XYZ file of C-alpha atoms in Angstrom:
235
model
C 82.480 98.093 147.670
C 78.587 98.697 147.819
C 76.246 96.267 145.584
C 75.783 99.311 143.061
C 79.256 100.088 142.388
C 80.029 96.334 142.184
C 77.147 96.254 139.570
C 78.542 99.095 137.411
C 82.043 96.848 137.144
C 80.083 93.923 136.029
C 77.793 95.893 133.444
C 81.776 97.213 132.466
C 82.748 93.036 132.114
C 79.491 92.852 130.009
C 80.402 95.496 127.729
C 84.204 94.582 127.053
C 82.882 90.714 126.560
C 80.370 92.011 123.900
C 83.096 94.303 122.073
C 86.024 91.239 122.135
C 83.412 88.707 120.512
C 82.213 91.541 117.875
C 85.801 92.519 117.158
C 86.992 89.020 117.077
C 84.475 87.970 114.621
C 85.519 90.678 112.528
C 89.116 90.446 112.898
C 88.963 86.446 111.828
C 87.150 87.218 108.947
C 89.376 89.689 108.038
C 92.698 87.757 108.988
C 91.120 85.038 106.734
C 90.000 86.899 103.457
C 93.376 89.137 103.317
C 95.881 86.174 104.504
C 94.288 83.666 101.836
C 94.711 87.020 99.229
C 98.316 87.401 100.083
C 98.766 83.741 98.724
C 96.752 84.630 95.362
C 98.450 83.597 92.561
C 97.313 87.174 90.696
C 100.125 89.879 91.592
C 97.428 92.508 92.389
C 95.862 90.411 94.686
C 98.577 89.844 96.641
C 99.357 93.659 96.149
C 95.979 94.837 97.529
C 96.622 92.306 100.824
C 100.019 93.408 101.468
C 99.032 97.213 101.179
C 95.994 96.772 104.043
C 98.305 94.652 106.187
C 100.959 97.402 106.079
C 98.578 100.280 106.625
C 96.823 98.821 109.175
C 99.597 96.979 111.193
C 101.920 100.280 110.968
C 98.767 102.679 112.587
C 98.131 103.360 116.366
C 94.748 101.122 117.552
C 93.846 104.247 119.672
C 94.204 106.974 116.450
C 91.851 104.196 114.411
C 89.450 104.612 117.158
C 89.525 108.357 117.101
C 89.620 108.034 113.309
C 86.033 105.823 113.127
C 84.777 107.871 115.771
C 85.417 111.208 115.334
C 86.833 112.164 111.789
C 84.396 109.776 109.656
C 80.827 111.027 110.972
C 81.399 114.668 109.813
C 83.056 113.263 106.581
C 80.101 110.860 105.631
C 77.669 112.540 107.867
C 76.618 109.798 110.093
C 77.635 108.468 113.348
C 78.518 105.602 114.935
C 77.723 103.976 118.308
C 80.543 103.641 120.649
C 80.316 99.699 120.280
C 80.415 99.561 116.527
C 83.271 102.007 116.263
C 85.311 100.291 118.549
C 84.318 96.957 116.673
C 85.283 98.398 113.180
C 88.603 99.945 114.532
C 89.670 97.241 116.791
C 88.387 94.287 113.968
C 90.431 96.317 111.196
C 93.469 96.962 112.746
C 93.859 93.357 114.403
C 92.539 91.612 111.655
C 95.797 92.855 109.784
C 97.684 90.886 112.660
C 95.710 88.053 111.911
C 96.397 88.229 108.060
C 100.005 87.630 108.645
C 98.903 84.584 111.038
C 97.315 83.168 108.089
C 99.752 83.409 105.174
C 102.380 81.813 107.190
C 100.411 78.943 108.185
C 99.302 78.169 104.524
C 102.700 78.972 103.541
C 103.928 76.292 106.095
C 101.816 73.182 104.391
C 104.101 70.903 102.559
C 104.252 72.178 98.864
C 103.848 68.351 97.850
C 100.305 68.615 99.555
C 99.419 71.462 96.845
C 101.104 69.293 93.828
C 98.852 66.306 94.963
C 95.883 68.301 94.343
C 96.887 70.004 91.188
C 97.108 66.196 89.949
C 93.626 65.464 91.200
C 92.648 67.966 89.207
C 91.090 70.267 92.379
C 90.101 73.815 91.717
C 92.044 76.436 93.245
C 89.211 76.794 95.989
C 88.731 72.938 96.576
C 92.679 72.815 96.847
C 92.220 75.539 99.660
C 88.804 74.151 101.139
C 90.192 70.591 101.280
C 93.667 70.435 101.652
C 95.565 73.575 102.761
C 92.879 74.844 105.505
C 92.748 71.799 107.167
C 96.316 71.178 107.825
C 97.171 74.865 108.683
C 94.370 76.302 110.783
C 95.101 73.986 113.367
C 98.955 75.498 113.191
C 97.509 78.737 113.523
C 95.642 78.369 117.132
C 98.397 79.002 119.333
C 99.153 82.507 117.612
C 95.371 83.285 117.388
C 95.091 82.530 120.828
C 98.176 85.314 121.701
C 96.406 87.789 119.645
C 92.839 87.017 121.047
C 94.568 88.154 124.258
C 95.736 90.905 122.937
C 92.753 91.961 121.339
C 90.939 91.707 124.847
C 93.968 94.497 126.415
C 93.261 96.232 123.156
C 89.169 96.599 124.267
C 90.457 98.983 126.963
C 91.315 101.847 124.222
C 87.232 102.498 123.754
C 87.568 104.287 127.167
C 88.194 107.259 125.504
C 85.030 107.455 123.466
C 83.277 107.158 126.816
C 81.902 103.618 126.311
C 80.663 101.813 129.641
C 83.393 98.892 129.318
C 85.662 97.120 132.113
C 88.249 100.068 131.979
C 85.705 102.954 131.878
C 83.728 101.901 134.873
C 86.601 100.801 136.956
C 87.798 104.116 136.513
C 84.582 105.727 137.541
C 84.572 103.340 140.793
C 88.039 104.657 141.432
C 86.700 108.322 141.367
C 83.723 107.488 143.652
C 85.668 105.709 146.122
C 89.182 107.566 145.882
C 90.722 104.230 146.281
C 93.114 103.327 143.261
C 95.166 100.045 144.306
C 92.150 98.312 145.434
C 89.871 98.947 142.329
C 92.952 98.495 139.794
C 94.007 95.288 141.462
C 90.069 94.407 140.944
C 90.337 95.095 137.247
C 93.824 93.374 136.596
C 92.500 90.063 138.060
C 89.360 90.551 136.065
C 91.165 90.871 133.059
C 93.369 87.987 134.146
C 90.784 85.633 134.206
C 89.122 86.875 131.003
C 92.591 85.640 129.583
C 92.905 82.857 131.040
C 89.318 81.574 130.214
C 90.144 82.605 126.671
C 93.398 80.347 126.556
C 92.024 77.342 127.818
C 89.008 77.468 125.511
C 91.710 78.188 122.727
C 93.925 74.982 123.567
C 90.791 72.976 123.804
C 89.685 73.988 119.941
C 93.758 73.489 118.905
C 93.444 69.928 120.805
C 90.195 69.114 119.110
C 91.279 70.665 115.465
C 94.683 68.174 115.519
C 92.610 64.784 116.862
C 92.981 62.959 113.779
C 95.372 64.825 111.484
C 97.738 62.803 109.427
C 96.736 59.444 110.895
C 95.701 56.462 109.175
C 92.291 55.160 109.912
C 91.644 52.613 111.938
C 91.400 48.899 110.886
C 90.408 46.178 112.158
C 93.165 43.071 112.372
C 91.934 39.562 111.678
C 93.629 36.874 111.235
C 93.834 35.163 107.827
C 93.546 31.536 107.525
C 96.119 29.813 105.724
C 94.526 27.772 102.979
C 94.685 23.932 103.603
C 96.366 23.154 100.259
C 99.447 25.307 100.948
C 99.858 24.162 104.588
C 99.455 20.335 103.331
C 101.691 21.021 100.381
C 104.560 22.334 102.861
C 104.039 19.517 105.221
């Protein structure tokens, strides 16, 4: 490929990374808000969290992109740029899957930990922040890593809006060169490299969060001299 076509592909990579970061941040926020709501003591909060999860988990991300980009503007009289439309659609959709990860992680914490917080007169927010989340978050990292890779692959859906992401740019290069096998092989390799780097970062984050969890604090062992009177008495 010529330098101009490579530049087009690199611009598509940058757009894909921007979309991935923005939608991942939104999905993370939605995941924790809805996931915690699904464990709330009030049934109405649990119902609303469950309703959101079922709606967005049971609908197509592609149709959600169409809805946000094509249906909402006439209804409300404003138009989202493709980046923010894709971020909103993907973040809300994948956030529903992440909410189930958060709910499962919180439910896996030993109930005795929760009871200990109640015994210490912690408020529900203090129990969540100081007891449940520090133990549950490290266990959430592996499924969140898988979800992040799925989100990366889902960013290709925004090409239907004409957004210049990696998939859209690759298709333009294919039309220019009439070389499908070569171009799409490059695109697959680029997606693989990004996904591989994401899994490495998430694995490092998992190790960092798990470091020290459940370990007793280190203490320096010192020899305690035996009192002279006791030693004399034993003799």
